[in-house]
mmCIF file of C-alpha atoms and ligand atoms in Angstrom:
data_model
loop_
_atom_site.group_PDB
_atom_site.id
_atom_site.type_symbol
_atom_site.label_atom_id
_atom_site.label_comp_id
_atom_site.label_asym_id
_atom_site.label_seq_id
_atom_site.Cartn_x
_atom_site.Cartn_y
_atom_site.Cartn_z
ATOM 1 C CA MET A 1266 -0.229 0.023 -0.167
ATOM 2 C CA ASN A 1267 2.887 2.277 0.547
ATOM 3 C CA ASN A 1268 5.377 2.917 -2.167
ATOM 4 C CA LYS A 1269 3.032 5.163 -4.264
ATOM 5 C CA HIS A 1270 4.507 7.473 -6.816
ATOM 6 C CA ILE A 1271 2.433 10.711 -5.878
ATOM 7 C CA LEU A 1272 2.512 13.815 -8.101
ATOM 8 C CA LEU A 1273 1.674 16.915 -5.984
ATOM 9 C CA GLY A 1274 0.619 19.859 -7.944
ATOM 10 C CA ILE A 1275 0.650 23.055 -5.970
ATOM 11 C CA SER A 1276 -1.275 26.189 -7.509
ATOM 12 C CA GLY A 1277 -0.698 29.468 -5.917
ATOM 13 C CA GLY A 1278 -2.807 30.117 -2.655
ATOM 14 C CA ILE A 1279 -1.566 30.578 0.784
ATOM 15 C CA ALA A 1280 -2.434 27.333 1.879
ATOM 16 C CA ALA A 1281 0.716 26.202 -0.016
ATOM 17 C CA TYR A 1282 2.264 26.322 3.030
ATOM 18 C CA LYS A 1283 0.456 23.599 4.365
ATOM 19 C CA SER A 1284 1.624 21.260 1.376
ATOM 20 C CA CYS A 1285 5.562 21.312 2.959
ATOM 21 C CA GLU A 1286 4.215 19.331 5.893
ATOM 22 C CA LEU A 1287 2.030 17.162 3.286
ATOM 23 C CA VAL A 1288 5.057 16.265 1.572
ATOM 24 C CA ARG A 1289 6.996 15.232 4.821
ATOM 25 C CA LEU A 1290 3.783 13.112 5.591
ATOM 26 C CA LEU A 1291 3.542 11.423 2.206
ATOM 27 C CA LYS A 1292 7.416 10.808 2.218
ATOM 28 C CA LYS A 1293 7.210 9.419 6.194
ATOM 29 C CA GLN A 1294 4.313 7.053 5.012
ATOM 30 C CA GLY A 1295 6.574 5.993 2.527
ATOM 31 C CA HIS A 1296 5.776 7.058 -0.914
ATOM 32 C CA ASN A 1297 8.003 8.759 -3.399
ATOM 33 C CA VAL A 1298 6.663 12.410 -4.123
ATOM 34 C CA THR A 1299 7.186 14.832 -6.920
ATOM 35 C CA VAL A 1300 6.202 18.385 -6.768
ATOM 36 C CA ALA A 1301 5.160 20.306 -9.780
ATOM 37 C CA MET A 1302 4.393 24.111 -9.096
ATOM 38 C CA SER A 1303 2.294 26.882 -11.115
ATOM 39 C CA ARG A 1304 4.053 29.992 -10.977
ATOM 40 C CA SER A 1305 2.067 31.711 -8.663
ATOM 41 C CA ALA A 1306 2.792 29.115 -6.215
ATOM 42 C CA ALA A 1307 6.211 29.832 -6.241
ATOM 43 C CA GLU A 1308 5.635 33.190 -5.099
ATOM 44 C CA PHE A 1309 4.467 31.613 -1.809
ATOM 45 C CA VAL A 1310 6.743 28.790 -1.064
ATOM 46 C CA ALA A 1311 10.210 28.284 -2.919
ATOM 47 C CA PRO A 1312 10.693 25.519 -5.008
ATOM 48 C CA LEU A 1313 13.741 24.537 -3.181
ATOM 49 C CA THR A 1314 11.598 23.991 0.224
ATOM 50 C CA PHE A 1315 9.716 21.283 -1.968
ATOM 51 C CA GLN A 1316 13.288 20.102 -3.562
ATOM 52 C CA ALA A 1317 14.614 19.842 -0.012
ATOM 53 C CA LEU A 1318 11.594 17.838 1.424
ATOM 54 C CA SER A 1319 10.537 15.431 -1.281
ATOM 55 C CA GLY A 1320 14.309 14.878 -1.988
ATOM 56 C CA ASN A 1321 13.293 15.178 -6.072
ATOM 57 C CA PRO A 1322 13.664 17.998 -8.488
ATOM 58 C CA VAL A 1323 10.457 20.593 -8.687
ATOM 59 C CA LEU A 1324 9.047 21.186 -11.833
ATOM 60 C CA THR A 1325 7.750 24.767 -12.485
ATOM 61 C CA ASP A 1326 7.705 25.261 -16.140
ATOM 62 C CA THR A 1327 5.612 23.089 -19.172
ATOM 63 C CA HIS A 1328 8.443 22.832 -21.321
ATOM 64 C CA HIS A 1329 11.332 23.608 -18.926
ATOM 65 C CA ASN A 1330 12.964 19.957 -18.786
ATOM 66 C CA GLU A 1331 14.800 19.658 -15.282
ATOM 67 C CA SER A 1332 15.564 16.254 -15.544
ATOM 68 C CA GLY A 1333 17.328 15.802 -18.672
ATOM 69 C CA GLY A 1334 14.544 13.772 -20.771
ATOM 70 C CA ASN A 1335 12.426 14.631 -23.590
ATOM 71 C CA GLY A 1336 11.249 17.865 -22.521
ATOM 72 C CA MET A 1337 7.670 16.548 -22.040
ATOM 73 C CA ALA A 1338 7.357 16.594 -18.375
ATOM 74 C CA HIS A 1339 3.934 17.728 -18.898
ATOM 75 C CA ILE A 1340 2.993 14.488 -20.501
ATOM 76 C CA ASN A 1341 5.501 11.994 -18.593
ATOM 77 C CA LEU A 1342 4.878 13.110 -14.984
ATOM 78 C CA THR A 1343 1.296 11.355 -14.962
ATOM 79 C CA ARG A 1344 2.815 8.207 -16.824
ATOM 80 C CA GLU A 1345 5.141 7.788 -14.088
ATOM 81 C CA ALA A 1346 2.384 8.322 -11.074
ATOM 82 C CA ASP A 1347 0.167 6.606 -9.273
ATOM 83 C CA ILE A 1348 -2.143 9.307 -8.389
ATOM 84 C CA PHE A 1349 -1.983 13.350 -9.118
ATOM 85 C CA LEU A 1350 -2.873 15.753 -6.124
ATOM 86 C CA ILE A 1351 -3.473 19.240 -6.711
ATOM 87 C CA ALA A 1352 -3.288 20.994 -2.908
ATOM 88 C CA PRO A 1353 -3.869 23.350 -2.693
ATOM 89 C CA ALA A 1354 -6.171 23.833 -5.792
ATOM 90 C CA THR A 1355 -7.240 27.505 -6.387
ATOM 91 C CA ALA A 1356 -10.844 28.606 -8.026
ATOM 92 C CA ASN A 1357 -8.478 29.163 -11.234
ATOM 93 C CA THR A 1358 -6.940 26.119 -11.548
ATOM 94 C CA ILE A 1359 -10.004 24.430 -10.839
ATOM 95 C CA ALA A 1360 -12.209 26.234 -13.392
ATOM 96 C CA LYS A 1361 -9.619 25.645 -15.852
ATOM 97 C CA THR A 1362 -9.102 21.930 -15.238
ATOM 98 C CA ALA A 1363 -13.042 21.442 -15.081
ATOM 99 C CA ASN A 1364 -12.730 23.083 -18.767
ATOM 100 C CA GLY A 1365 -10.096 21.499 -20.019
ATOM 101 C CA ILE A 1366 -7.780 24.539 -20.397
ATOM 102 C CA ALA A 1367 -3.965 23.889 -20.528
ATOM 103 C CA ASP A 1368 -2.097 27.137 -20.463
ATOM 104 C CA ASN A 1369 0.365 26.295 -17.536
ATOM 105 C CA LEU A 1370 2.327 22.872 -15.908
ATOM 106 C CA LEU A 1371 -0.345 21.770 -13.603
ATOM 107 C CA THR A 1372 -3.084 22.091 -16.055
ATOM 108 C CA ASN A 1373 -1.302 20.772 -18.858
ATOM 109 C CA LEU A 1374 -0.676 17.806 -16.561
ATOM 110 C CA ALA A 1375 -4.498 17.795 -15.742
ATOM 111 C CA VAL A 1376 -5.833 17.546 -19.058
ATOM 112 C CA ALA A 1377 -3.069 15.183 -20.307
ATOM 113 C CA ARG A 1378 -3.148 12.941 -17.343
ATOM 114 C CA LYS A 1379 -3.291 8.868 -17.399
ATOM 115 C CA CYS A 1380 -3.361 8.281 -13.494
ATOM 116 C CA PRO A 1381 -6.395 9.014 -11.212
ATOM 117 C CA MET A 1382 -6.631 12.621 -10.394
ATOM 118 C CA ALA A 1383 -7.975 14.069 -6.772
ATOM 119 C CA VAL A 1384 -7.800 18.244 -5.837
ATOM 120 C CA ALA A 1385 -8.036 19.886 -2.442
ATOM 121 C CA PRO A 1386 -9.405 23.101 -2.796
ATOM 122 C CA ALA A 1387 -8.319 26.256 -0.980
ATOM 123 C CA MET A 1388 -10.071 29.460 -1.500
ATOM 124 C CA ASN A 1389 -12.224 32.481 0.192
ATOM 125 C CA VAL A 1390 -15.992 31.644 1.051
ATOM 126 C CA GLU A 1391 -17.186 33.718 -1.288
ATOM 127 C CA MET A 1392 -15.014 32.180 -4.360
ATOM 128 C CA TRP A 1393 -15.863 28.670 -2.795
ATOM 129 C CA HIS A 1394 -19.710 29.369 -2.739
ATOM 130 C CA ASN A 1395 -19.397 31.104 -6.051
ATOM 131 C CA PRO A 1396 -22.511 29.230 -8.918
ATOM 132 C CA ALA A 1397 -19.522 29.266 -11.087
ATOM 133 C CA ASN A 1398 -16.842 27.316 -9.006
ATOM 134 C CA GLN A 1399 -19.454 25.152 -7.804
ATOM 135 C CA ARG A 1400 -20.383 24.141 -11.420
ATOM 136 C CA ASN A 1401 -16.698 23.586 -11.578
ATOM 137 C CA ILE A 1402 -16.448 21.290 -8.745
ATOM 138 C CA LYS A 1403 -19.444 19.129 -9.819
ATOM 139 C CA GLN A 1404 -17.770 18.783 -13.321
ATOM 140 C CA LEU A 1405 -14.602 17.328 -11.637
ATOM 141 C CA ILE A 1406 -16.621 15.125 -9.888
ATOM 142 C CA SER A 1407 -18.732 13.833 -12.480
ATOM 143 C CA ASP A 1408 -14.947 13.804 -14.654
ATOM 144 C CA GLY A 1409 -14.164 11.289 -11.967
ATOM 145 C CA ILE A 1410 -11.933 13.261 -10.247
ATOM 146 C CA THR A 1411 -11.939 13.231 -6.299
ATOM 147 C CA VAL A 1412 -12.971 16.249 -4.179
ATOM 148 C CA PHE A 1413 -11.337 16.844 -0.997
ATOM 149 C CA GLN A 1414 -14.314 19.146 0.562
ATOM 150 C CA PRO A 1415 -12.394 22.055 2.215
ATOM 151 C CA ALA A 1416 -13.143 22.752 6.062
ATOM 152 C CA SER A 1417 -14.880 25.989 7.444
ATOM 153 C CA GLY A 1418 -12.819 28.212 9.448
ATOM 154 C CA GLU A 1419 -10.887 31.416 9.906
ATOM 155 C CA GLN A 1420 -9.496 32.633 6.551
ATOM 156 C CA ALA A 1421 -6.357 33.853 5.643
ATOM 157 C CA CYS A 1422 -8.115 36.922 4.075
ATOM 158 C CA GLY A 1423 -9.622 37.544 7.538
ATOM 159 C CA GLU A 1424 -13.260 35.991 6.747
ATOM 160 C CA THR A 1425 -14.762 32.881 7.860
ATOM 161 C CA GLY A 1426 -16.487 30.219 6.327
ATOM 162 C CA VAL A 1427 -16.207 27.255 3.952
ATOM 163 C CA GLY A 1428 -12.778 27.121 1.763
ATOM 164 C CA ARG A 1429 -10.060 26.345 4.200
ATOM 165 C CA MET A 1430 -7.795 23.447 2.778
ATOM 166 C CA LEU A 1431 -8.083 20.506 4.564
ATOM 167 C CA GLU A 1432 -4.995 20.076 6.926
ATOM 168 C CA ALA A 1433 -2.368 18.137 5.667
ATOM 169 C CA ALA A 1434 -2.590 15.153 8.086
ATOM 170 C CA GLU A 1435 -5.985 14.964 6.677
ATOM 171 C CA LEU A 1436 -5.322 14.937 3.298
ATOM 172 C CA ALA A 1437 -2.345 12.154 4.283
ATOM 173 C CA ASP A 1438 -4.851 10.242 6.273
ATOM 174 C CA LEU A 1439 -7.400 10.529 3.275
ATOM 175 C CA LEU A 1440 -5.340 10.198 0.270
ATOM 176 C CA PRO A 1441 -4.655 6.361 0.606
ATOM 177 C CA ASP A 1442 -8.349 5.651 0.509
ATOM 178 C CA LEU A 1443 -7.958 6.331 -3.442
ATOM 179 C CA TRP A 1444 -6.044 3.280 -3.995
ATOM 180 C CA THR A 1445 -7.672 0.907 -1.286
ATOM 181 C CA GLU A 1446 -9.386 -2.167 -2.268
ATOM 182 C CA LYS A 1447 -13.084 -1.499 -1.449
ATOM 183 C CA ARG A 1448 -13.378 -4.965 0.341
ATOM 184 C CA LEU A 1449 -16.088 -3.440 2.839
ATOM 185 C CA GLN A 1450 -18.356 -1.518 0.529
ATOM 186 C CA ASN A 1451 -21.736 -0.788 1.786
ATOM 187 C CA LYS A 1452 -20.336 -2.164 5.541
ATOM 188 C CA LYS A 1453 -21.474 -0.485 8.539
ATOM 189 C CA ILE A 1454 -18.919 -0.940 11.088
ATOM 190 C CA LEU A 1455 -18.742 0.029 14.620
ATOM 191 C CA ILE A 1456 -15.515 0.388 16.780
ATOM 192 C CA THR A 1457 -14.518 0.906 20.264
ATOM 193 C CA ALA A 1458 -11.437 2.237 20.330
ATOM 194 C CA GLY A 1459 -9.072 4.130 23.297
ATOM 195 C CA ALA A 1460 -8.821 3.411 27.144
ATOM 196 C CA THR A 1461 -11.991 3.957 29.417
ATOM 197 C CA PHE A 1462 -11.603 6.240 32.577
ATOM 198 C CA GLU A 1463 -13.235 5.278 35.742
ATOM 199 C CA ALA A 1464 -13.866 8.652 38.179
ATOM 200 C CA ILE A 1465 -12.673 8.199 42.079
ATOM 201 C CA ASP A 1466 -13.417 11.935 42.083
ATOM 202 C CA PRO A 1467 -13.559 15.116 39.774
ATOM 203 C CA VAL A 1468 -9.981 15.249 39.297
ATOM 204 C CA ARG A 1469 -8.969 11.521 39.706
ATOM 205 C CA GLY A 1470 -9.808 8.234 38.050
ATOM 206 C CA ILE A 1471 -8.710 4.682 37.137
ATOM 207 C CA THR A 1472 -7.364 3.979 33.650
ATOM 208 C CA ASN A 1473 -5.187 1.983 31.594
ATOM 209 C CA ILE A 1474 -2.144 2.782 29.167
ATOM 210 C CA SER A 1475 -3.926 2.135 25.880
ATOM 211 C CA SER A 1476 -3.154 5.024 23.520
ATOM 212 C CA GLY A 1477 -6.235 4.388 20.835
ATOM 213 C CA GLN A 1478 -3.327 3.657 18.048
ATOM 214 C CA MET A 1479 -5.076 0.547 17.206
ATOM 215 C CA GLY A 1480 -8.307 1.507 16.860
ATOM 216 C CA MET A 1481 -7.783 4.606 14.842
ATOM 217 C CA ALA A 1482 -5.696 2.302 12.481
ATOM 218 C CA LEU A 1483 -8.624 0.158 11.893
ATOM 219 C CA ALA A 1484 -11.119 2.852 12.162
ATOM 220 C CA ARG A 1485 -9.233 4.295 9.014
ATOM 221 C CA ALA A 1486 -8.464 1.000 7.485
ATOM 222 C CA CYS A 1487 -12.218 0.081 7.395
ATOM 223 C CA ARG A 1488 -12.965 3.636 6.122
ATOM 224 C CA ALA A 1489 -10.449 3.388 3.185
ATOM 225 C CA ALA A 1490 -11.973 0.006 2.383
ATOM 226 C CA GLY A 1491 -15.060 1.836 2.041
ATOM 227 C CA ALA A 1492 -17.110 0.948 5.008
ATOM 228 C CA GLU A 1493 -19.473 3.494 7.220
ATOM 229 C CA VAL A 1494 -17.587 3.816 10.254
ATOM 230 C CA THR A 1495 -19.155 4.800 13.592
ATOM 231 C CA LEU A 1496 -16.510 5.041 16.278
ATOM 232 C CA ILE A 1497 -17.316 5.273 19.850
ATOM 233 C CA TYR A 1498 -13.585 6.556 21.889
ATOM 234 C CA GLY A 1499 -12.500 6.857 25.417
ATOM 235 C CA GLN A 1500 -9.293 8.714 26.257
ATOM 236 C CA LEU A 1501 -6.715 8.805 23.297
ATOM 237 C CA GLN A 1502 -3.322 9.737 22.830
ATOM 238 C CA THR A 1503 -3.746 10.046 19.094
ATOM 239 C CA ALA A 1504 -5.545 11.917 16.600
ATOM 240 C CA LEU A 1505 -8.801 10.793 15.431
ATOM 241 C CA PRO A 1506 -9.095 9.451 11.434
ATOM 242 C CA ALA A 1507 -10.740 12.035 9.338
ATOM 243 C CA ALA A 1508 -14.112 11.690 7.388
ATOM 244 C CA LEU A 1509 -16.042 9.048 9.833
ATOM 245 C CA TYR A 1510 -19.573 8.475 9.629
ATOM 246 C CA HIS A 1511 -20.026 9.255 13.219
ATOM 247 C CA ALA A 1512 -17.091 9.351 16.197
ATOM 248 C CA GLU A 1513 -18.703 9.719 19.673
ATOM 249 C CA GLN A 1514 -16.360 9.988 23.402
ATOM 250 C CA ALA A 1515 -17.585 7.917 25.919
ATOM 251 C CA ILE A 1516 -14.950 7.951 28.442
ATOM 252 C CA SER A 1517 -16.408 5.459 31.060
ATOM 253 C CA ALA A 1518 -17.231 1.981 30.491
ATOM 254 C CA ASP A 1519 -20.967 2.605 31.025
ATOM 255 C CA THR A 1520 -21.209 5.081 28.987
ATOM 256 C CA MET A 1521 -19.301 3.053 26.319
ATOM 257 C CA TYR A 1522 -21.840 0.445 26.833
ATOM 258 C CA GLN A 1523 -24.809 2.974 26.309
ATOM 259 C CA ALA A 1524 -22.926 4.507 23.303
ATOM 260 C CA VAL A 1525 -22.443 1.345 21.731
ATOM 261 C CA HIS A 1526 -26.269 0.111 22.393
ATOM 262 C CA LYS A 1527 -27.454 3.269 20.755
ATOM 263 C CA HIS A 1528 -25.340 2.964 17.589
ATOM 264 C CA ILE A 1529 -25.400 -1.103 17.290
ATOM 265 C CA GLY A 1530 -28.507 -1.760 15.033
ATOM 266 C CA GLY A 1531 -28.031 -2.033 11.775
ATOM 267 C CA GLN A 1532 -24.293 -2.488 11.861
ATOM 268 C CA ASP A 1533 -22.712 -5.375 10.248
ATOM 269 C CA ALA A 1534 -19.770 -5.548 12.170
ATOM 270 C CA PHE A 1535 -18.527 -4.685 15.598
ATOM 271 C CA ILE A 1536 -14.749 -4.564 16.457
ATOM 272 C CA SER A 1537 -14.025 -3.875 19.995
ATOM 273 C CA VAL A 1538 -10.649 -2.357 20.492
ATOM 274 C CA ALA A 1539 -11.231 -0.352 23.513
ATOM 275 C CA ALA A 1540 -9.327 -1.308 26.833
ATOM 276 C CA VAL A 1541 -12.352 -1.161 28.814
ATOM 277 C CA ALA A 1542 -11.741 -1.077 32.246
ATOM 278 C CA ASP A 1543 -13.208 -4.325 34.507
ATOM 279 C CA TYR A 1544 -14.203 -2.342 37.214
ATOM 280 C CA LYS A 1545 -15.813 0.991 38.310
ATOM 281 C CA VAL A 1546 -15.206 3.202 41.436
ATOM 282 C CA LYS A 1547 -18.405 2.223 43.568
ATOM 283 C CA ASN A 1548 -18.478 5.065 45.716
ATOM 284 C CA SER A 1549 -16.795 7.724 43.875
ATOM 285 C CA SER A 1550 -17.098 11.250 45.334
ATOM 286 C CA SER A 1551 -18.819 14.200 43.588
ATOM 287 C CA GLN A 1552 -16.273 16.600 45.073
ATOM 288 C CA LYS A 1553 -12.580 16.191 45.301
ATOM 289 C CA LEU A 1554 -11.147 14.169 47.863
ATOM 290 C CA LYS A 1555 -9.218 15.708 50.827
ATOM 291 C CA LYS A 1556 -6.640 14.421 52.865
ATOM 292 C CA ASP A 1557 -7.835 14.368 56.295
ATOM 293 C CA GLY A 1558 -4.694 14.429 58.616
ATOM 294 C CA SER A 1559 -5.183 11.063 59.952
ATOM 295 C CA GLY A 1560 -2.703 9.220 57.755
ATOM 296 C CA THR A 1561 -5.009 6.530 56.822
ATOM 297 C CA PRO A 1562 -5.890 6.611 52.919
ATOM 298 C CA PRO A 1563 -9.636 6.358 51.625
ATOM 299 C CA VAL A 1564 -10.908 3.065 50.737
ATOM 300 C CA ILE A 1565 -11.890 2.732 47.112
ATOM 301 C CA GLU A 1566 -14.645 0.244 46.611
ATOM 302 C CA LEU A 1567 -14.867 -1.479 43.007
ATOM 303 C CA ALA A 1568 -18.092 -2.836 41.204
ATOM 304 C CA GLU A 1569 -17.986 -4.402 38.116
ATOM 305 C CA ASN A 1570 -18.473 -2.996 34.759
ATOM 306 C CA PRO A 1571 -20.810 -4.508 31.973
ATOM 307 C CA ASP A 1572 -18.899 -6.506 29.379
ATOM 308 C CA ILE A 1573 -19.532 -4.493 26.148
ATOM 309 C CA LEU A 1574 -18.436 -7.279 23.547
ATOM 310 C CA ALA A 1575 -20.333 -10.017 25.070
ATOM 311 C CA SER A 1576 -23.410 -7.813 25.558
ATOM 312 C CA VAL A 1577 -23.234 -7.282 21.822
ATOM 313 C CA ALA A 1578 -22.444 -10.955 20.603
ATOM 314 C CA ALA A 1579 -25.438 -12.049 23.296
ATOM 315 C CA LEU A 1580 -28.307 -9.985 21.005
ATOM 316 C CA PRO A 1581 -30.575 -11.716 19.443
ATOM 317 C CA ASN A 1582 -29.156 -10.578 15.930
ATOM 318 C CA PRO A 1583 -25.356 -9.578 16.739
ATOM 319 C CA PRO A 1584 -23.538 -7.963 14.061
ATOM 320 C CA PHE A 1585 -20.149 -9.832 13.041
ATOM 321 C CA CYS A 1586 -17.922 -9.441 16.293
ATOM 322 C CA VAL A 1587 -14.155 -9.029 16.655
ATOM 323 C CA GLY A 1588 -12.610 -8.865 19.599
ATOM 324 C CA PHE A 1589 -9.024 -8.040 21.015
ATOM 325 C CA ALA A 1590 -7.327 -9.716 23.976
ATOM 326 C CA ALA A 1591 -4.232 -7.839 25.171
ATOM 327 C CA GLU A 1592 -2.436 -10.685 27.249
ATOM 328 C CA SER A 1593 1.071 -10.602 29.014
ATOM 329 C CA GLU A 1594 1.537 -14.031 29.036
ATOM 330 C CA ASN A 1595 -0.228 -17.314 27.814
ATOM 331 C CA VAL A 1596 -1.316 -15.096 24.720
ATOM 332 C CA LEU A 1597 -2.715 -17.604 22.324
ATOM 333 C CA GLU A 1598 -4.230 -19.501 25.209
ATOM 334 C CA TYR A 1599 -5.779 -16.982 26.999
ATOM 335 C CA ALA A 1600 -7.174 -15.422 23.737
ATOM 336 C CA ARG A 1601 -8.396 -18.760 22.441
ATOM 337 C CA ALA A 1602 -10.278 -18.887 25.785
ATOM 338 C CA LYS A 1603 -11.578 -15.766 25.681
ATOM 339 C CA ARG A 1604 -13.227 -16.125 22.092
ATOM 340 C CA LEU A 1605 -14.885 -18.899 23.406
ATOM 341 C CA ARG A 1606 -16.158 -17.496 26.345
ATOM 342 C CA LYS A 1607 -17.384 -13.887 24.901
ATOM 343 C CA ASN A 1608 -18.875 -16.364 22.429
ATOM 344 C CA ILE A 1609 -17.142 -14.114 19.060
ATOM 345 C CA PRO A 1610 -16.499 -15.228 15.765
ATOM 346 C CA MET A 1611 -13.229 -13.350 15.501
ATOM 347 C CA LEU A 1612 -10.536 -12.473 17.925
ATOM 348 C CA VAL A 1613 -7.087 -10.588 17.604
ATOM 349 C CA ALA A 1614 -4.693 -11.411 20.203
ATOM 350 C CA ASN A 1615 -1.297 -9.625 21.084
ATOM 351 C CA GLN A 1616 1.131 -9.065 23.461
ATOM 352 C CA VAL A 1617 0.583 -6.191 26.207
ATOM 353 C CA SER A 1618 4.426 -5.349 26.091
ATOM 354 C CA GLN A 1619 4.685 -5.537 22.063
ATOM 355 C CA THR A 1620 1.330 -3.331 21.492
ATOM 356 C CA MET A 1621 -0.186 -0.951 24.348
ATOM 357 C CA GLY A 1622 1.323 2.362 23.830
ATOM 358 C CA LYS A 1623 3.165 1.517 20.652
ATOM 359 C CA ALA A 1624 2.876 2.448 17.032
ATOM 360 C CA THR A 1625 3.774 -1.074 16.007
ATOM 361 C CA ASN A 1626 1.910 -4.584 16.961
ATOM 362 C CA GLN A 1627 2.345 -8.372 16.496
ATOM 363 C CA ILE A 1628 -1.154 -9.851 15.627
ATOM 364 C CA THR A 1629 -2.495 -13.575 15.541
ATOM 365 C CA LEU A 1630 -6.013 -13.826 14.219
ATOM 366 C CA ILE A 1631 -8.152 -16.297 15.800
ATOM 367 C CA ASP A 1632 -11.558 -17.508 13.865
ATOM 368 C CA ASP A 1633 -13.544 -20.617 13.355
ATOM 369 C CA ALA A 1634 -11.518 -21.652 10.490
ATOM 370 C CA GLN A 1635 -8.125 -20.482 10.945
ATOM 371 C CA GLU A 1636 -4.948 -18.739 13.135
ATOM 372 C CA THR A 1637 -2.990 -16.643 11.537
ATOM 373 C CA SER A 1638 0.301 -14.967 12.887
ATOM 374 C CA PHE A 1639 1.354 -11.807 11.167
ATOM 375 C CA PRO A 1640 4.950 -10.731 11.587
ATOM 376 C CA GLU A 1641 5.510 -7.350 13.736
ATOM 377 C CA SER A 1642 4.726 -4.280 11.807
ATOM 378 C CA SER A 1643 2.915 -0.732 12.079
ATOM 379 C CA LYS A 1644 -0.562 -0.815 13.496
ATOM 380 C CA GLN A 1645 -1.820 0.529 10.063
ATOM 381 C CA GLN A 1646 -0.503 -2.787 8.482
ATOM 382 C CA ALA A 1647 -1.744 -5.082 11.191
ATOM 383 C CA ALA A 1648 -5.262 -3.107 10.751
ATOM 384 C CA GLU A 1649 -5.369 -3.721 6.813
ATOM 385 C CA GLU A 1650 -4.781 -7.693 7.616
ATOM 386 C CA ILE A 1651 -7.783 -7.688 9.898
ATOM 387 C CA VAL A 1652 -9.486 -5.990 7.054
ATOM 388 C CA LYS A 1653 -8.880 -8.197 4.777
ATOM 389 C CA ARG A 1654 -9.914 -11.186 7.141
ATOM 390 C CA LEU A 1655 -12.792 -9.413 8.299
ATOM 391 C CA ALA A 1656 -14.174 -8.965 4.711
ATOM 392 C CA GLU A 1657 -13.407 -12.579 3.882
ATOM 393 C CA LEU A 1658 -15.817 -13.521 6.795
ATOM 394 C CA LEU A 1659 -18.397 -11.176 6.469
HETATM 395 N N1 CTP B 39 -14.157 -5.812 26.787
HETATM 396 C C1 CTP B 39 -15.424 -4.841 26.562
HETATM 397 N N2 CTP B 39 -16.180 -4.710 27.929
HETATM 398 C C2 CTP B 39 -15.333 -5.105 28.888
HETATM 399 C C3 CTP B 39 -13.854 -5.596 29.013
HETATM 400 C C4 CTP B 39 -13.482 -6.038 27.760
HETATM 401 O O1 CTP B 39 -16.230 -4.916 25.585
HETATM 402 N N3 CTP B 39 -15.940 -4.374 29.954
HETATM 403 C C5 CTP B 39 -13.855 -6.341 25.418
HETATM 404 C C6 CTP B 39 -12.505 -5.589 24.895
HETATM 405 O O2 CTP B 39 -12.671 -4.383 24.117
HETATM 406 C C7 CTP B 39 -11.589 -6.605 24.253
HETATM 407 C C8 CTP B 39 -12.253 -7.919 24.820
HETATM 408 O O3 CTP B 39 -13.333 -7.542 25.420
HETATM 409 O O4 CTP B 39 -11.992 -6.718 22.648
HETATM 410 C C9 CTP B 39 -11.128 -8.508 25.751
HETATM 411 O O5 CTP B 39 -10.721 -7.771 26.504
HETATM 412 P P1 CTP B 39 -9.724 -7.855 27.638
HETATM 413 O O6 CTP B 39 -9.977 -6.786 28.624
HETATM 414 O O7 CTP B 39 -8.402 -8.469 27.013
HETATM 415 O O8 CTP B 39 -10.553 -9.005 28.394
HETATM 416 P P2 CTP B 39 -11.555 -9.182 29.582
HETATM 417 O O9 CTP B 39 -12.499 -9.535 29.168
HETATM 418 O O10 CTP B 39 -11.339 -7.647 30.430
HETATM 419 O O11 CTP B 39 -10.585 -10.573 30.516
HETATM 420 P P3 CTP B 39 -9.015 -10.469 31.372
HETATM 421 O O12 CTP B 39 -9.401 -8.815 31.954
HETATM 422 O O13 CTP B 39 -9.365 -11.449 32.236
HETATM 423 O O14 CTP B 39 -8.528 -10.590 30.202
#
């Protein structure tokens, strides 16, 4: 998934500064990035910046041949690339692309393209809503070009509204969806993720070291595979994926239980990644606990939390349930027993020290038919393996 050649076109808007970070993130994902800039883009950020970040020569002119080939960069580049993304795409570049006008390097590339194309618009709110621009955006979509819809917020011009280019992290998150096989098309998937937090008093509580990275990777992998993803999350030490169907925070096991049961109807699968506390504080205090000077610590009484996964698996018509087992010893033995005890068709087994709080994981998938261990990989790659098996079983 991660060795794509991305041709990044940059047109002349202030959001070009975000594209510096985008190049860095795409490189970090393992892609080769070639940057092509319009002349006005080069007024905002120097081509040398993109050359240094991408490690490749930057092209700025239709017929200027920087790499010593046949002078046909405006044709050749999209033959070599897997995807052509223009980010930022100004109203002007969008209008020209929608109408097949080829009067600079970027628009020539667009007209001559052979690879799939996407644009990340960036413009003033009035320009965005302008009927001509909206007509052009519709035209791009009907021509098969992916449009990363801009966000709303404060704009460089001082106005507020829709037209802000998506952040670099959001674009880097969404771009791989364009080449991911749609194994989960039309599937609805509910995922829990992160650590729950059980309050002792208004400032203290019981939680665990789950970072939420595995759950976020799965949400991203399911979305990329075409699923409609609902995410219920506790405490996270990582960013939420972009463009989920629904995301809602539920901090304690009880609130997570309620949120899951509110959204479970009509789901095709439930992936229970959250590290849910087994116990809550029975005598939690609505006021901050004070030291009383006696030297005797307060007694914290615990009560058992509901088992969310087992409760979903026990529904009359349960969705396909995937559980996780993070064990510190006897991983496979405990995981097999957990799968049977919770009555779930698929379980992901992993070793606590190899996964919790880390960006990598080593997983074993256990289901009725087989048990498959995968080598240590990034959590994103592990999530893709889970999605592949889930799609087969669904
Ligand atoms: N789980 C859940 N609700 C709980 C506890 C766990 O939904 N109250 C889910 C987790 O999301 C995970 C699976 O059950 O998918 C296993 O969680 P884990 O904490 O490993 O197992 P427990 O059932 O808590 O058993 P133990 O603590 O004895 O290992």
